Amino acid sequence: MPATTAKPAEQVAAPLVGNNGYQPVWWKEAVVYQIYPRSFQDSNGDGVGDLNGITEHLDYLQKLGINVIWLSPHYDSPNADNGYDIRDYRKVMQEFGTMADFDRMLAAIKARHMRLIVDLVVNHTSDEHHWFAESRASKDNSYRDYYIWRDGRPNPADPSVPLPPNNYPSYFSGPAWQFDPVTQQFYLHLFAVKQPDLNWDNPKVREDVFSLMRFWLDKGVDGFRMDVIPLISKQPGLPDLTAEQLKDPSRIWANGPHRDEYLQQMNREVLSKYDVMTVGEAIGITLSEETKIINSDRKELSMVFNFDAVRLNRGEGYTERAWTLPALKAIYDNHARVLDKTDWDTVFLSNHDNPRLVSNFGDDSTQQFRIRSAKLLETMLLTLRGTPFLYQGDEIGMTNYPFTHLDQFNDIEVKNAYQAKVLTGKMPEAQFIAESHRFGRDNSRTPMQWSAAPNAGFTTPAAKPWLAVNPNYTSINAAEEVANPDSVYHYTQRAIALHRAHLAFVYGDYQDLDPTNSQVFAYTRTLTVPGKPAQRFLVVLNFGEKPVEYTLPEGVKAGKLLLADAPGTAEASTSTLHLGAWDARIYTY
Ligand code: NOJ
Ligand code: CA
């Protein structure tokens, strides 16, 4: 689809009446579903998910009711970090198929009135990208300044082995600098050694990135999820981090002096020419700082992923931190207060970097609690304020994988951490495995469980999936869920339908009715429509297995029941509710 046919959303004069003062735009009204292509569906029996596999399941997604797909990286890559290390931005990863497969998938998505956003990973490339091959070849190569090269520091202990230029640690263990013998300098890599950081201060880098963005937009994709985008502007002079800053280096790395200037240039020169949505991964950014990126008057990005909620239960590394319901509520309340009508929020509690939704914030210890808590969490995601992002498999209540050995992991984050922690004797192996089981990223990357057939129908029975299928696929799989009207799948479908049927779930004001209650989360969404009665919805969630008799605060009465996660629930028109284990309800009143 040529760029010129699409009208930039911001230029469409639309009434603010009936939207509580928000500018109505399609991406605010969207329900997004994230696909991790490696793990979704293998169509050719090589054990790796692929684009044709996605095309096969578009009817499943359409029936679920989502209308935007976010595709994790599908580009040519040596897969040091499963596609987040890109070798060629204009080529489809061979294992995933061909450009013709991509075009067919995109056309099939559009034919179903859905949209596609793709992952934009441009803080870094693969070290196998041709820019880097050129860059490392010599100091006077025209691509040298595409990356960040520095001399090492003298090493008093051994003058023949220089020390890294500064004390930056990498996200994937070890220093963020790699010595390259060819030119005797170090290059910066905030992630893996095979993910050198691009130098955005070089205008040619920005031009080349903008050009590859146009390539995909001109094909008709509807926007981008932008990987670690705040990290693109580096600190001038790259000084050492202080001991205090080393506790959370992202805070410094995400707030470089030119971040907003570069994003505004990107918006001016690329994004504003198309009708697109953009969602930045707001690593290192606090809620109040994020308005700089998402405030529509500043013309940067549509929205960002803020990690406050998804990381609420996380301490340092993969350690658990106790969390309370009032703390979770305070996050959403804060978002509603800090972000105003010119900002837009996202709602998500899982993705390919976090554990499974139900294992992380619900209860997967019994079948009943797993089902009920998965439904409760989907209710919450689809009724809070912001565009909801669902992750593949959560709609059928998939769980974490029962990891017991290092060999079962594939993720570079886990493998590098094992070397840095266990092999150096800093952490006992058993503790390492337990923590990686709890929070490791492979939990959410195991293959999608489509059926009770061997390999869960993800690949052919004879194939070896690239990552083991969770053994619970015989009881947790899409085929059973689709056949059972009381399943998590059907419940999620109903919750999505409600979200999409009522603009109050999109533009409605949010009010937490009982912020200090440590068991029940009760809130309202209210849309004012001039000349008509306001549209009011009440959501009540019992966060735990303990039943409770819950009396709504003064003036609020549960009216008509629209959705309940416990089959058979009928309680309505009352101010006192009898909530069972993990009960979730949506009322209009
Ligand atoms: C964030 C991505 O979500 C994650 O999977 C990846 O490892 C890093 N960025 C580096 O690209
Ligand atoms: Ca395949």
Coordinates of N, CA, C and O in Angstrom, one line a residue, residues 27-99:
W27 N -5.6 3.0 17.2 CA -4.7 2.2 18.1 C -5.1 2.4 19.6 O -4.7 1.6 20.4
K28 N -5.8 3.4 19.9 CA -6.3 3.5 21.3 C -7.4 2.5 21.5 O -7.6 2.0 22.6
E29 N -8.1 2.2 20.4 CA -9.3 1.2 20.5 C -8.9 -0.2 20.2 O -9.7 -1.1 20.2
A30 N -7.6 -0.4 20.0 CA -7.1 -1.8 19.5 C -7.0 -2.7 20.7 O -6.8 -2.3 21.9
V31 N -7.0 -4.0 20.4 CA -6.6 -5.1 21.3 C -5.5 -5.8 20.6 O -5.7 -6.4 19.5
V32 N -4.3 -5.8 21.2 CA -3.1 -6.3 20.5 C -2.7 -7.7 21.0 O -2.9 -8.0 22.2
Y33 N -2.2 -8.5 20.1 CA -1.8 -9.9 20.5 C -0.4 -10.0 20.0 O -0.1 -9.8 18.8
Q34 N 0.5 -10.4 20.9 CA 1.9 -10.5 20.5 C 2.2 -12.0 20.1 O 1.9 -12.9 20.8
I35 N 2.9 -12.1 18.9 CA 3.3 -13.4 18.4 C 4.8 -13.5 18.5 O 5.5 -12.6 18.0
Y36 N 5.3 -14.5 19.1 CA 6.7 -14.8 19.1 C 6.9 -15.9 18.0 O 6.6 -17.1 18.3
P37 N 7.3 -15.5 16.8 CA 7.2 -16.4 15.6 C 7.8 -17.8 15.8 O 7.3 -18.8 15.3
R38 N 9.0 -17.8 16.5 CA 9.7 -19.0 16.6 C 8.9 -20.1 17.3 O 9.1 -21.3 17.2
S39 N 7.9 -19.7 18.1 CA 7.2 -20.6 19.0 C 5.7 -20.7 18.7 O 4.9 -21.3 19.5
F40 N 5.3 -20.1 17.6 CA 3.8 -20.0 17.4 C 3.3 -21.3 16.6 O 2.5 -22.0 17.2
Q41 N 3.8 -21.5 15.4 CA 3.4 -22.7 14.6 C 4.4 -23.0 13.6 O 4.8 -22.1 12.8
D42 N 4.9 -24.2 13.6 CA 5.8 -24.7 12.6 C 5.0 -25.3 11.5 O 4.3 -26.2 11.7
S43 N 5.2 -24.8 10.2 CA 4.4 -25.3 9.1 C 5.1 -26.3 8.3 O 4.5 -27.0 7.4
N44 N 6.5 -26.5 8.5 CA 7.2 -27.4 7.5 C 8.0 -28.4 8.2 O 8.9 -29.0 7.6
G45 N 7.8 -28.6 9.5 CA 8.4 -29.8 10.2 C 9.8 -29.7 10.5 O 10.5 -30.7 10.8
D46 N 10.4 -28.4 10.6 CA 11.8 -28.3 11.0 C 11.9 -27.9 12.5 O 13.0 -27.6 13.0
G47 N 10.8 -27.9 13.2 CA 10.8 -27.6 14.6 C 10.8 -26.2 15.0 O 10.9 -25.8 16.2
V48 N 10.8 -25.3 14.0 CA 10.8 -23.8 14.3 C 9.6 -23.2 13.7 O 9.2 -23.4 12.5
G49 N 8.9 -22.4 14.5 CA 7.7 -21.7 14.0 C 8.1 -20.8 12.8 O 9.2 -20.4 12.6
D50 N 7.1 -20.5 12.0 CA 7.4 -19.7 10.8 C 6.2 -18.9 10.4 O 5.1 -19.0 11.0
L51 N 6.3 -18.0 9.4 CA 5.3 -17.1 8.9 C 4.1 -17.9 8.4 O 2.9 -17.5 8.7
N52 N 4.3 -18.9 7.6 CA 3.1 -19.7 7.1 C 2.4 -20.3 8.3 O 1.1 -20.4 8.2
G53 N 3.0 -20.6 9.3 CA 2.4 -21.1 10.5 C 1.4 -20.1 11.1 O 0.3 -20.4 11.5
I54 N 1.9 -18.8 11.1 CA 1.0 -17.7 11.6 C -0.2 -17.6 10.7 O -1.3 -17.5 11.2
T55 N 0.0 -17.6 9.4 CA -1.1 -17.4 8.4 C -2.1 -18.5 8.7 O -3.3 -18.2 8.6
E56 N -1.7 -19.7 9.0 CA -2.7 -20.8 9.2 C -3.6 -20.5 10.4 O -4.7 -21.0 10.4
H57 N -3.1 -19.7 11.3 CA -3.9 -19.5 12.6 C -4.6 -18.1 12.6 O -5.1 -17.7 13.7
L58 N -4.7 -17.4 11.5 CA -5.3 -16.1 11.6 C -6.8 -16.1 11.9 O -7.3 -15.3 12.6
D59 N -7.4 -17.2 11.5 CA -8.9 -17.3 11.8 C -9.0 -17.5 13.3 O -10.0 -17.0 13.9
Y60 N -8.1 -18.3 13.9 CA -8.2 -18.5 15.4 C -8.1 -17.1 16.1 O -8.8 -16.8 17.0
L61 N -7.1 -16.2 15.6 CA -6.9 -14.9 16.2 C -8.1 -14.0 16.0 O -8.5 -13.3 16.8
Q62 N -8.7 -14.1 14.7 CA -9.8 -13.3 14.4 C -11.0 -13.6 15.3 O -11.7 -12.8 15.8
K63 N -11.2 -14.9 15.5 CA -12.3 -15.4 16.4 C -12.1 -15.0 17.8 O -13.0 -14.7 18.5
L64 N -10.8 -14.9 18.2 CA -10.5 -14.5 19.6 C -11.0 -13.0 19.7 O -11.4 -12.6 20.8
G65 N -10.8 -12.3 18.7 CA -11.3 -10.9 18.7 C -10.3 -9.8 18.7 O -10.6 -8.6 18.7
I66 N -9.0 -10.2 18.7 CA -7.9 -9.2 18.7 C -7.9 -8.5 17.3 O -8.4 -9.1 16.3
N67 N -7.4 -7.3 17.2 CA -7.4 -6.7 15.9 C -6.0 -6.1 15.5 O -5.9 -5.6 14.4
V68 N -5.0 -6.3 16.4 CA -3.7 -5.9 16.0 C -2.7 -7.0 16.4 O -2.9 -7.5 17.5
I69 N -1.8 -7.4 15.5 CA -0.8 -8.4 15.9 C 0.5 -7.6 16.0 O 0.9 -6.8 15.1
W70 N 1.3 -7.9 17.1 CA 2.7 -7.4 17.2 C 3.5 -8.7 17.0 O 3.4 -9.6 17.7
L71 N 4.3 -8.6 15.9 CA 5.2 -9.7 15.6 C 6.6 -9.5 16.1 O 7.2 -8.5 15.7
S72 N 7.1 -10.3 17.0 CA 8.5 -10.2 17.4 C 9.4 -10.4 16.2 O 8.9 -10.9 15.1
P73 N 10.7 -10.1 16.2 CA 11.5 -10.0 15.0 C 11.4 -11.2 14.1 O 11.6 -12.3 14.5
H74 N 11.2 -10.8 12.8 CA 11.1 -11.8 11.8 C 12.2 -11.7 10.7 O 12.2 -12.2 9.7
Y75 N 13.2 -10.9 11.1 CA 14.3 -10.5 10.1 C 15.4 -11.5 10.2 O 15.6 -12.2 11.1
D76 N 16.2 -11.5 9.1 CA 17.4 -12.3 9.0 C 18.3 -12.1 10.2 O 18.7 -10.9 10.5
S77 N 18.7 -13.2 10.8 CA 19.5 -13.0 12.1 C 20.2 -14.3 12.4 O 19.7 -15.4 12.1
P78 N 21.4 -14.2 13.0 CA 22.1 -15.4 13.4 C 21.5 -16.0 14.8 O 22.0 -17.0 15.3
N79 N 20.5 -15.3 15.3 CA 19.8 -15.8 16.5 C 20.7 -15.9 17.8 O 20.5 -16.9 18.5
A80 N 21.5 -15.0 18.0 CA 22.2 -15.0 19.3 C 21.2 -14.7 20.4 O 21.3 -15.1 21.5
D81 N 20.2 -13.8 20.0 CA 19.2 -13.4 21.0 C 17.8 -13.6 20.2 O 17.0 -12.7 20.3
N82 N 17.7 -14.7 19.6 CA 16.4 -15.1 18.9 C 15.8 -13.9 18.1 O 14.6 -13.5 18.3
G83 N 16.6 -13.4 17.2 CA 16.1 -12.4 16.2 C 16.2 -11.0 16.7 O 16.0 -10.0 15.9
Y84 N 16.6 -10.7 18.0 CA 16.8 -9.4 18.5 C 18.2 -8.9 18.1 O 18.7 -7.9 18.6
D85 N 18.9 -9.7 17.3 CA 20.2 -9.4 16.7 C 20.0 -9.5 15.2 O 20.1 -10.6 14.7
I86 N 19.8 -8.4 14.5 CA 19.4 -8.4 13.1 C 20.6 -8.3 12.2 O 21.4 -7.3 12.3
R87 N 20.7 -9.2 11.2 CA 21.8 -9.2 10.2 C 21.4 -8.4 9.0 O 22.2 -7.8 8.4
D88 N 20.1 -8.5 8.6 CA 19.6 -7.8 7.4 C 18.2 -7.4 7.7 O 17.3 -8.3 7.8
Y89 N 18.0 -6.1 7.8 CA 16.6 -5.6 8.1 C 15.6 -5.7 7.0 O 14.4 -5.5 7.2
R90 N 16.1 -6.0 5.8 CA 15.2 -6.1 4.6 C 15.0 -7.5 4.2 O 14.4 -7.7 3.1
K91 N 15.3 -8.5 5.0 CA 15.2 -9.8 4.6 C 14.5 -10.6 5.7 O 14.6 -10.3 6.9
V92 N 13.7 -11.6 5.3 CA 13.0 -12.4 6.3 C 13.9 -13.5 6.7 O 14.7 -14.1 5.9
M93 N 13.9 -13.9 8.0 CA 14.8 -14.9 8.5 C 14.5 -16.2 7.8 O 13.3 -16.6 7.6
Q94 N 15.5 -16.8 7.2 CA 15.3 -18.0 6.4 C 14.4 -19.1 7.1 O 13.5 -19.6 6.4
E95 N 14.6 -19.3 8.3 CA 13.8 -20.3 9.0 C 12.4 -19.9 9.1 O 11.5 -20.8 9.3
F96 N 12.1 -18.6 9.0 CA 10.7 -18.2 9.1 C 10.0 -18.2 7.7 O 8.8 -18.0 7.7
G97 N 10.7 -18.3 6.7 CA 10.1 -18.3 5.3 C 10.7 -17.2 4.4 O 11.9 -16.9 4.6
T98 N 9.9 -16.8 3.5 CA 10.4 -15.8 2.5 C 9.6 -14.5 2.5 O 8.6 -14.4 3.2
M99 N 10.1 -13.6 1.7 CA 9.3 -12.3 1.7 C 7.9 -12.5 1.1 O 7.0 -11.9 1.5

